[in-house]
Coordinates of C-alpha atoms in Angstrom, one line a residue:
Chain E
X5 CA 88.5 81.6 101.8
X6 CA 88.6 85.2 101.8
X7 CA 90.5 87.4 99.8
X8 CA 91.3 91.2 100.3
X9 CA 92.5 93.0 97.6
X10 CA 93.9 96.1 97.0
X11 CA 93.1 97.1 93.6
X12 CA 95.6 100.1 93.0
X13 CA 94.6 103.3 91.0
X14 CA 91.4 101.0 89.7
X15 CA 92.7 100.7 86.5
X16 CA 93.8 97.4 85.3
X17 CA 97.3 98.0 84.2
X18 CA 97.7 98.9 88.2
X19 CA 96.5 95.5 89.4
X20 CA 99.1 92.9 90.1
X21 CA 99.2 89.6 88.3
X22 CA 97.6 88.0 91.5
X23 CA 94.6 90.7 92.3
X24 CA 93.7 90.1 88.8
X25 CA 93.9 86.1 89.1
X26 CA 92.2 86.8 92.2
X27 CA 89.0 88.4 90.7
X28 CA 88.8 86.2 87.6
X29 CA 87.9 83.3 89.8
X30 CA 85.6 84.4 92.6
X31 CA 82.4 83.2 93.5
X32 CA 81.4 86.7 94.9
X33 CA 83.0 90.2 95.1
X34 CA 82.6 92.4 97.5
X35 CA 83.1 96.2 97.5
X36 CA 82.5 99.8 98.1
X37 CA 80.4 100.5 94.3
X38 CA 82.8 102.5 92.8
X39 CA 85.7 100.3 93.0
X40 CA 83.6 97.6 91.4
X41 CA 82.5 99.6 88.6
X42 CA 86.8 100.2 88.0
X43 CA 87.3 96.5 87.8
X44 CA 84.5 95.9 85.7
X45 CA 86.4 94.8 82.4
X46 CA 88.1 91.8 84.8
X47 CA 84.5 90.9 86.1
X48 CA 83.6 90.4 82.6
X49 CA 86.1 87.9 82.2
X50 CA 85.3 86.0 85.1
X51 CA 83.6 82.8 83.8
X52 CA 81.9 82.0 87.3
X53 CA 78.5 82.8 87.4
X54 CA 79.4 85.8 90.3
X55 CA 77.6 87.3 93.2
X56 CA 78.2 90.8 93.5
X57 CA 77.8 92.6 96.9
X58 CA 78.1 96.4 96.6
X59 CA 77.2 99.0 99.1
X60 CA 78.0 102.9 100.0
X61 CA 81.0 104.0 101.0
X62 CA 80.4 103.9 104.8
X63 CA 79.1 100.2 104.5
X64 CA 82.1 98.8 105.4
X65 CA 81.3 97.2 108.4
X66 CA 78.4 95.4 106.7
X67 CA 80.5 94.4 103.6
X68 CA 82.8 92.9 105.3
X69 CA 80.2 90.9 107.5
X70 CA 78.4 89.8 104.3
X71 CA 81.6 88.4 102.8
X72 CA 82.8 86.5 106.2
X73 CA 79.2 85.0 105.5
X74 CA 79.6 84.2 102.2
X75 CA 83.2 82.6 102.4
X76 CA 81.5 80.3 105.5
X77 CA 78.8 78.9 103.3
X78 CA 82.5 77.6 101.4
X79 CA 82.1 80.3 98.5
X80 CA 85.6 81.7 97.4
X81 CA 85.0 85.5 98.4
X82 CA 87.4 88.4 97.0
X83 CA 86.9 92.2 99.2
X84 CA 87.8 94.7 97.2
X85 CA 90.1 97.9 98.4
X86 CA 91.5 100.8 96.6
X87 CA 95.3 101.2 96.7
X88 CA 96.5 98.7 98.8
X89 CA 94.1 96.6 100.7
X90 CA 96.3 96.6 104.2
X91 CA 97.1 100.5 104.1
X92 CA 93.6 101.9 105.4
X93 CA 92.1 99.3 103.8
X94 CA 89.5 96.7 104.6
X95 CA 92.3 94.1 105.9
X96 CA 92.1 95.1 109.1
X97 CA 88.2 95.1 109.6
X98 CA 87.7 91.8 108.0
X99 CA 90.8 90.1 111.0
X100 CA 88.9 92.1 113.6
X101 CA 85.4 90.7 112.4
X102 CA 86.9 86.9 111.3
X103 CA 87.0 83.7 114.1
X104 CA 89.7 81.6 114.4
X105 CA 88.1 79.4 111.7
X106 CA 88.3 82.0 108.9
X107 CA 90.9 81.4 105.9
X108 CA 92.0 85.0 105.4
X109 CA 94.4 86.2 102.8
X110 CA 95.5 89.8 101.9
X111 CA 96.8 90.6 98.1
X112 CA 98.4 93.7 98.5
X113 CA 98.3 96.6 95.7
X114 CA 99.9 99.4 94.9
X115 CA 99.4 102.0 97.4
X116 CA 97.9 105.8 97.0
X117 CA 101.3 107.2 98.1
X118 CA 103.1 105.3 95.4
X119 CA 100.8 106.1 92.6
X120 CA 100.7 110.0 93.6
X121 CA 104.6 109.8 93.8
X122 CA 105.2 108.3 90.6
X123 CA 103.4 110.8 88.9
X124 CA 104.8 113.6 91.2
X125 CA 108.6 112.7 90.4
X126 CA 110.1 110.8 93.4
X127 CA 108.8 112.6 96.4
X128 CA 109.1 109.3 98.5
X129 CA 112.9 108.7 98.5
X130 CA 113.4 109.8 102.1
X131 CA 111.8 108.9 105.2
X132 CA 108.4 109.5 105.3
X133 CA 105.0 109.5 107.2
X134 CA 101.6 108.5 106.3
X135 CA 99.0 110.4 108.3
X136 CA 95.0 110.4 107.4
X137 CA 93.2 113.5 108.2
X138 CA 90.0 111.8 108.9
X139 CA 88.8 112.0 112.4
X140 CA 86.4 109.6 111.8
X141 CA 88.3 106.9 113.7
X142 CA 90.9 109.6 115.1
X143 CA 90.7 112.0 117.4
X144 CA 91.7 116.0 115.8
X145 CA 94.1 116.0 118.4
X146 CA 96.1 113.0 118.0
X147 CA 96.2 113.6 114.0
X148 CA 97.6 116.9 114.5
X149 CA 100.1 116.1 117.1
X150 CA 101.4 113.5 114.5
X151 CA 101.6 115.7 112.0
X152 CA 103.8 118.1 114.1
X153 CA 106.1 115.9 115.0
X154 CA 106.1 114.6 111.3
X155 CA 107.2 118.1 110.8
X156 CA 109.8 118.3 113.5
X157 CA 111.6 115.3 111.8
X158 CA 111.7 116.5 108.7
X159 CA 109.7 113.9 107.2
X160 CA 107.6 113.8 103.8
X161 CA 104.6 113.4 105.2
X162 CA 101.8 111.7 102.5
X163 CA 98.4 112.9 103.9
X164 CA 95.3 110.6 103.1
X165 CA 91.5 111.8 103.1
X166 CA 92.7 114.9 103.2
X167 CA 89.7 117.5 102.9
X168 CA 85.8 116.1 103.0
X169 CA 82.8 118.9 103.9
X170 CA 82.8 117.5 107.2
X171 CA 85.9 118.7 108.4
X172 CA 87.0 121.4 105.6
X173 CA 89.3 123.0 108.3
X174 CA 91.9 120.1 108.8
X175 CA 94.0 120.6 105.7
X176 CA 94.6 124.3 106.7
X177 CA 95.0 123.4 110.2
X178 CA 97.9 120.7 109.2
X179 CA 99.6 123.0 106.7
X180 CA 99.9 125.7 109.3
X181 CA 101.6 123.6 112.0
X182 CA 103.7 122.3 108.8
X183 CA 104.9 126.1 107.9
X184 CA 105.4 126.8 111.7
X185 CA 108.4 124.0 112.1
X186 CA 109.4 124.1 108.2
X187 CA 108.8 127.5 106.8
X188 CA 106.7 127.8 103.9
X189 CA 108.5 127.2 101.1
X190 CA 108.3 123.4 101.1
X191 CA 107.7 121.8 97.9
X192 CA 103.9 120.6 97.9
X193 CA 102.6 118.0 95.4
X194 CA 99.1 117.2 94.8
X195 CA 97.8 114.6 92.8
X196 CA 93.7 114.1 92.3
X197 CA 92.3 110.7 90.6
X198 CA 95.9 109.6 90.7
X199 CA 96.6 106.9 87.9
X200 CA 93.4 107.6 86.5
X201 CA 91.9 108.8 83.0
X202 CA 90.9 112.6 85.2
X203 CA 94.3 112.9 87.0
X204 CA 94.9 116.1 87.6
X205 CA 98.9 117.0 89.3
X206 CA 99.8 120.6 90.4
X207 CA 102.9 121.4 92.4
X208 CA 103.6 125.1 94.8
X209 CA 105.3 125.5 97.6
X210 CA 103.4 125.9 100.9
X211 CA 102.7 129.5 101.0
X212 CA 100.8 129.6 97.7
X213 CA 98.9 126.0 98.6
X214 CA 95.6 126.3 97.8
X215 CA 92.8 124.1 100.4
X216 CA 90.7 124.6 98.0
X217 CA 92.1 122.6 95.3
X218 CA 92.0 119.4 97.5
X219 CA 89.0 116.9 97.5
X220 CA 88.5 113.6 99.1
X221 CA 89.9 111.7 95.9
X222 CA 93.8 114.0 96.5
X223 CA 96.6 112.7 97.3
X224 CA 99.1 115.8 99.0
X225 CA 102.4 114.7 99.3
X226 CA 104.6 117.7 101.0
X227 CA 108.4 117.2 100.7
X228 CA 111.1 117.5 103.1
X229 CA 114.1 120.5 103.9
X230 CA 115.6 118.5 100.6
X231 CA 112.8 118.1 98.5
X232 CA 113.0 120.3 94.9
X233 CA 111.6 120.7 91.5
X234 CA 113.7 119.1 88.7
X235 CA 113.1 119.7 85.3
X236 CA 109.2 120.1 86.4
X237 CA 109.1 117.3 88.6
X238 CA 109.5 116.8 92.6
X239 CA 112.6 114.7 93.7
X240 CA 113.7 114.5 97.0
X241 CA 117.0 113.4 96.8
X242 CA 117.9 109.9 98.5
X243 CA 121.4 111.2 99.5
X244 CA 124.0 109.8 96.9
X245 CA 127.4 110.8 95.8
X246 CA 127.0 112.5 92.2
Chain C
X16 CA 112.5 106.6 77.2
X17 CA 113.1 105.5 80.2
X18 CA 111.0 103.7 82.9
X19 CA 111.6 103.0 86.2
X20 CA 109.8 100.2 87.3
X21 CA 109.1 98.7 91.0
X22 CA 109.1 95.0 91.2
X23 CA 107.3 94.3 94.2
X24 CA 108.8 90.8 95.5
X25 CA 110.0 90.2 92.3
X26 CA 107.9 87.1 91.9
X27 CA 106.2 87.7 88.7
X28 CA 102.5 87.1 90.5
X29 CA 104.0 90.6 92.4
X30 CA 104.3 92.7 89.5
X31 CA 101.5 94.9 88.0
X32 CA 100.2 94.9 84.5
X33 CA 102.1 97.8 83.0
X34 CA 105.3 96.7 84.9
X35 CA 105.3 93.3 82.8
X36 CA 104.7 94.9 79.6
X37 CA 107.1 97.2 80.6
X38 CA 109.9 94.7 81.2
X39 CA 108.5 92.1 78.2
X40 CA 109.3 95.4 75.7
X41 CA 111.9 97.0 76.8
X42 CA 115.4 97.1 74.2
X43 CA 117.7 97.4 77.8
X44 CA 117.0 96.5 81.1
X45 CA 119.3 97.8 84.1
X46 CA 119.1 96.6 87.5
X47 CA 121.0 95.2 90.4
X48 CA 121.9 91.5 89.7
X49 CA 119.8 89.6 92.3
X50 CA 116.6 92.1 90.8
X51 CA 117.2 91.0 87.2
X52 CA 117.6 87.2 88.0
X53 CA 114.0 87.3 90.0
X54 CA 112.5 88.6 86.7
X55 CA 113.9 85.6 84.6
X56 CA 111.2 84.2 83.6
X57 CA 109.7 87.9 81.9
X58 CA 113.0 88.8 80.2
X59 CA 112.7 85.4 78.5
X60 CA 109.3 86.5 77.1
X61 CA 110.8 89.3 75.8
X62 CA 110.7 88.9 71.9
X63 CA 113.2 92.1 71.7
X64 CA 116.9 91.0 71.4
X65 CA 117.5 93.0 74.6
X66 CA 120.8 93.9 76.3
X67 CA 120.7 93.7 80.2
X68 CA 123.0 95.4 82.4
X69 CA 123.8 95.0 85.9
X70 CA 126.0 95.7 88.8
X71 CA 126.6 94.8 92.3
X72 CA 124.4 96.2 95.0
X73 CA 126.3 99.6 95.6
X74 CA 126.5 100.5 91.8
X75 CA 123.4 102.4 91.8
X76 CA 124.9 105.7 89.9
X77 CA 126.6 103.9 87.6
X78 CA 123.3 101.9 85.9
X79 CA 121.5 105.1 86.5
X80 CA 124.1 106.6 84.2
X81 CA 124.3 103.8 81.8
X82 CA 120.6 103.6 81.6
X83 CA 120.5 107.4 80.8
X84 CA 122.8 106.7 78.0
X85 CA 121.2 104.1 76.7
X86 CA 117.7 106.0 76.1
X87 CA 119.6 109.0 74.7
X88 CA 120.8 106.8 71.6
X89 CA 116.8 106.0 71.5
X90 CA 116.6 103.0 73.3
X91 CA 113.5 101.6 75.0
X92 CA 114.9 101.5 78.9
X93 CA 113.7 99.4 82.0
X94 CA 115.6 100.2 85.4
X95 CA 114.4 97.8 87.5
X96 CA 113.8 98.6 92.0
X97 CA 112.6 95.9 94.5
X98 CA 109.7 97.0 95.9
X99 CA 108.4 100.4 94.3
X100 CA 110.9 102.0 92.2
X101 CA 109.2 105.3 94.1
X102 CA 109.9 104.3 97.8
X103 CA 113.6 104.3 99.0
X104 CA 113.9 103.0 94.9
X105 CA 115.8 104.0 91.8
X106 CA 113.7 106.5 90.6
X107 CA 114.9 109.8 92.5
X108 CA 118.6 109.0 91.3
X109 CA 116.8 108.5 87.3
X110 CA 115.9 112.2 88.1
X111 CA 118.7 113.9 89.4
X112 CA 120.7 112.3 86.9
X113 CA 118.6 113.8 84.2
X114 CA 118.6 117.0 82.3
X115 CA 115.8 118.6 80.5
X116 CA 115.4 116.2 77.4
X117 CA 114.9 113.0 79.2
X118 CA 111.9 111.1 78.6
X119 CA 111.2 109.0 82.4
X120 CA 108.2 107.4 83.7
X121 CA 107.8 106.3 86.9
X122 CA 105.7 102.7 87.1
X123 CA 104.9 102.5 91.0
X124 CA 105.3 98.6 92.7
X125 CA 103.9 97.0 95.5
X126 CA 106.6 98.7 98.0
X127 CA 107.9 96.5 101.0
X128 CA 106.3 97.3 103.4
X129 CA 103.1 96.4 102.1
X130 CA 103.6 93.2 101.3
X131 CA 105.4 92.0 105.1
X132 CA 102.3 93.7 105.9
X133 CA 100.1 91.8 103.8
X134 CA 102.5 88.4 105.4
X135 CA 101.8 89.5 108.9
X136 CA 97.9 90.5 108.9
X137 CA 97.3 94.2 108.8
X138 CA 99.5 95.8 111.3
X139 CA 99.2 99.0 109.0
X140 CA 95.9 100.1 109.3
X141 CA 96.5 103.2 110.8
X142 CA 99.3 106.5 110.2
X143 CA 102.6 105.1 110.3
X144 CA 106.2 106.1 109.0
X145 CA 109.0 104.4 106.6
X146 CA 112.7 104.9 108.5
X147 CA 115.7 103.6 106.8
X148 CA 118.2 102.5 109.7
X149 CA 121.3 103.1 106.6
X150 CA 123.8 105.1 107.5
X151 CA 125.0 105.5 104.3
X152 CA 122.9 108.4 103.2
X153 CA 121.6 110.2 106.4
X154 CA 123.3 110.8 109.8
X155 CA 122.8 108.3 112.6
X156 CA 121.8 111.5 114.8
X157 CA 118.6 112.3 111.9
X158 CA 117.9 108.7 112.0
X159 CA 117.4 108.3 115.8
X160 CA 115.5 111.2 116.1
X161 CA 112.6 110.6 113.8
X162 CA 112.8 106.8 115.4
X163 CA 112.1 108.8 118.7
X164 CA 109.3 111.3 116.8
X165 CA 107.4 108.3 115.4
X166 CA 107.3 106.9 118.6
X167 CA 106.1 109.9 120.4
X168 CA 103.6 110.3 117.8
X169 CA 102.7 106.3 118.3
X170 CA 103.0 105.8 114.8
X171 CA 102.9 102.1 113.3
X172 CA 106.8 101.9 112.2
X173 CA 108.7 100.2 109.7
X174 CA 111.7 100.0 109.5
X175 CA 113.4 99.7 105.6
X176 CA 117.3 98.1 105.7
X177 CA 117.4 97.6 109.4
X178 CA 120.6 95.8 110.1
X179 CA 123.8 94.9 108.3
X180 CA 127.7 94.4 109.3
X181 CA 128.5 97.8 109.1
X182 CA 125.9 98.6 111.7
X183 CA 124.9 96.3 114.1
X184 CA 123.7 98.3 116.4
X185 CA 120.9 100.7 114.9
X186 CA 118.9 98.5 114.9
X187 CA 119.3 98.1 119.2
X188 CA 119.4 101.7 119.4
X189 CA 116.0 102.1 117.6
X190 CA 113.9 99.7 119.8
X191 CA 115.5 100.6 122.8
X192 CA 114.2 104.5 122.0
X193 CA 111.3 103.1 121.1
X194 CA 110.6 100.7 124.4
X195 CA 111.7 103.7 126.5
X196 CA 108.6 105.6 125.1
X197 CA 106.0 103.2 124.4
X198 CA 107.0 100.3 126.7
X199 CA 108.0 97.3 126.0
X200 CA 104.6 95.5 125.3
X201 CA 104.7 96.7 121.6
X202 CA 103.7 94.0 119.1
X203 CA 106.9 93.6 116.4
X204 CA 106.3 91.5 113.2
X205 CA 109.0 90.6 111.2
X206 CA 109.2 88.9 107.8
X207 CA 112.4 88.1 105.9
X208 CA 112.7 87.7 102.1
X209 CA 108.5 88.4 102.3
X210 CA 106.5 87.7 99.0
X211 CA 109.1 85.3 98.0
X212 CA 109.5 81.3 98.4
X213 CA 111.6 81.3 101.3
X214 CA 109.9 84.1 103.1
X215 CA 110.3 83.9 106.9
X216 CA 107.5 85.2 109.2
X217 CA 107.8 86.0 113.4
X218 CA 105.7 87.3 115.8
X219 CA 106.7 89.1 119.2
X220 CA 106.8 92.1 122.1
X221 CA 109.3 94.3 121.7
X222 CA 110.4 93.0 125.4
X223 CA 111.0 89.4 123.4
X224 CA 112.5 91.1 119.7
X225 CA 115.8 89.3 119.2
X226 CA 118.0 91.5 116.5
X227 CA 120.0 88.3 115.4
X228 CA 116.8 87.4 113.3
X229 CA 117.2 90.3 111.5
X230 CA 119.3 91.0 108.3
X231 CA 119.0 92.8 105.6
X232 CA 116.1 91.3 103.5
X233 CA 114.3 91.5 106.3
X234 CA 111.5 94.3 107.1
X235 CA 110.9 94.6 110.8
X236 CA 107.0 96.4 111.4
X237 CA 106.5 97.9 115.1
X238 CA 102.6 98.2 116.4
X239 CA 101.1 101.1 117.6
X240 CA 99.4 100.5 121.4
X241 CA 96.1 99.4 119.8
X242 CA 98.2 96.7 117.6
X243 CA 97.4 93.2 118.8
X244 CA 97.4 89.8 118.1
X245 CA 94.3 88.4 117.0
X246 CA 94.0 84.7 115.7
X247 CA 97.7 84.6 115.1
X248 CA 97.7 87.8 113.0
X249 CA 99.3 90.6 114.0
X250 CA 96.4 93.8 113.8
X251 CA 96.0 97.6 114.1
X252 CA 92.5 98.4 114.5
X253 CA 91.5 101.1 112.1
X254 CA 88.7 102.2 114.6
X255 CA 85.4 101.4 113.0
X256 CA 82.5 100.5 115.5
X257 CA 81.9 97.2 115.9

C-alpha cells in the first residue's frame, strides 16, 4: 500500500490528523530531502524501525519508482508532498507509474494557495485560477495564454513556481499581460515560506510589484477588479448583502 | 480573538493540528448547523464550558456578526467553514465585517476540491480554476464566461455549488459551453458528500455526464484533454518523462 501525502506548510500543526497517522506507521518514507527534514519530529515518533528514501528535487521520477517497489515487496510506503499531494503533487506520477495491481491512496493536505491566502487575508473568495509558471512540463505559450484569459475573466489567479534562474523572465512576462487586460492597480499578495518560521508577506498593487522579491519558495496571489486592502489585509469580497 | 477555521470534510481525521486545538479551546464556536454537528466529537473534548451558535445555511452575516461580538467582550472565537475557511469560506465576510481592532486568524483546511480530488485519483495535476455555478453572489452572464475562458484555456475545472432548485440549469449550460469547446470526450469525475462516510464517487465523458446525479454536496471536476482514465482512476498527467 501506497500512500501520498501532502504535508501542508511542513510544519506539524499544518498536517491533518490522517497524514500524521499516516507517517507514524510507515515502513518507509519517501521524499524530496527537504520535506523529510520538516516532518522529522513525526518520524521520531514513528516506532517502526523506518526506511527512509530521500533524493534531489528533480528525483521524482525515481522516488516514486523506488516506493512502487518498496510497497510490492508488501512494505506499507508513505510519498511525501508539500501542500497538497494531488495539486502538483506526486499523486499523479505515482497513478501514471502504478499497475493495476498497486493499492494507491492519496491523503490530501492543505494546499499552497490556502496557506498563502490565510496569511494574506481572504484573497480566495471569488473564482480563481491556479496556473504554474514552470515550463518544465509546459510549454511558455500555453502558460501564458492561460494566464491571459485568467485575466480576461477576472479571476484571482494563484501562480505556483513562480520565478526559478531558469526562466527569471516569466513572472514579468505574466504580470504584463495581467496589467494589459486589468490595469495595474490590482492588489498583489505575496507570501514566501508560507506557514513557516521565515514567512515573509508583502502586499502592492501591480505597478509597484517587484520580480525581484519572488523566489521559487513564493506564493503570488494577484486579486480580482474587487479585490482590496482592509485594515492591512487582502479580501476579495464574496459578494454578500452588508 | 477570532479564528476562522476550515474543516476539510469535517471528519475529525480531515482537520489539521491547529484546527483541533483551535476548536478543543475555543470559549464560542459559530458555524452553520450541519458544520458544528460534524465536529461533535471535538466540542465534547472541549474542557471550556463553551457556548455554540448556529444558524441555517443562508445566515452567514448574522454568525459573522455574532462572532464579532462575541470576541469584542474578549471571548476566545471559532467560526467554523467546510472545506477551507479561505476558499469560497467564512473568512472574507470575518474581514469585511471587521474594523481596525479585531484580532482574526485565518487557519487554512483541506478545501473541496482537493479532497474529491484525492477520491477520484489526481485529476488536478495541472493549472485549473475553482467556478461557483451560485447565482446568488455573481451574475449568471460573469459565471458563464469564465466557464467558457477556462475551457478555452483547457484548464482542469471544478466546479464549487453546482446545482440546486433555484438553478437547475447552470449546471447544463456549463458543460454544454464546455463540450462545444473541448468536445465531448472530456473525462468528468464527480464525488458527493467526498471525505465523508457516505461519500459517492462516478466516473464519465462529458458526452455520458448526467446532471440529475448532481446536488449540492456534490463537487463535479472536468479533465483537461490529457486527463484519462488509468486503472480506474481518473488522471491528469503532470508531464514528467517517463
Amino acid at each position: 500500500m501506497i500512500k501520498v501525502v501532502g504535508i501542508g506548510s511542513g510544519q506539524v500543526k499544518n498536517l491533518t490528523l490522517e497524514a500524521i497517522e499516516a507517517i507514524k506507521t510507515a515502513e518507509v518514507i519517501v521524499g524530496y530531502r527537504t520535506y523529510i527534514e520538516w516532518i522529522q519530529p513525526l518520524i521520531d515518533q514513528n516506532s517502526k524501525a523506518q526506511k527512509i528514501i530521500t533524493t534531489g528535487m528533480t528525483g521524482e521520477v525515481k522516488r516514486c519508482q523506488a516506493a512502487l517497489e518498496a510497497s510490492r515487496k508488501g512494505e506499507n510506503v508513505v510519498v511525501i508532498s508539500s501542500g497538497d499531494s494531488g495539486i502538483y503533487g506526486m499523486a499523479g506520477l505515482i497513478y501514471e507509474l502504478s499497475d493495476s495491481e498497486d493499492e494507491i491512496r492519496v491523503i490530501p493536505g492543505v494546499t499552497s494557495s490556502s496557506i498563502a491566502a490565510a496569511t494574506l487575508g481572504a484573497p480566495l473568495m471569488h473564482d480563481f485560477v491556479s496556473i504554474s509558471l514552470s515550463d518544465l512540463m509546459t510549454t511558455y505559450d500555453l502558460i501564458m495564454k492561460r494566464v491571459r484569459l485568467a485575466a480576461e475573466g477576472d479571476f484571482v489567479i494563484c501562480l505556483y513556481n513562480p520565478r526559478s534562474k531558469g526562466r527569471p523572465h516569466h513572472l514579468e512576462d505574466a504580470l504584463k499581460i495581467i496589467k494589459d487586460i486589468q490595469g495595474d492597480d490590482l492588489v498583489v499578495g505575496r507570501v514566501t515560506d508560507a506557514g513557516r518560521e521565515e514567512e515573509e508577506v508583502a502586499y502592492s498593487t501591480l505597478k509597484e510589484f517587484d520580480v525581484q522579491d519572488v523566489n521559487m519558495r513564493t506564493m503570488v496571489i494577484i486579486g480580482n477588479q474587487n479585490t482590496h486592502m482592509h485594515h492591512g489585509k487582502m479580501v476579495t469580497p464574496r459578494g454578500y448583502r452588508l
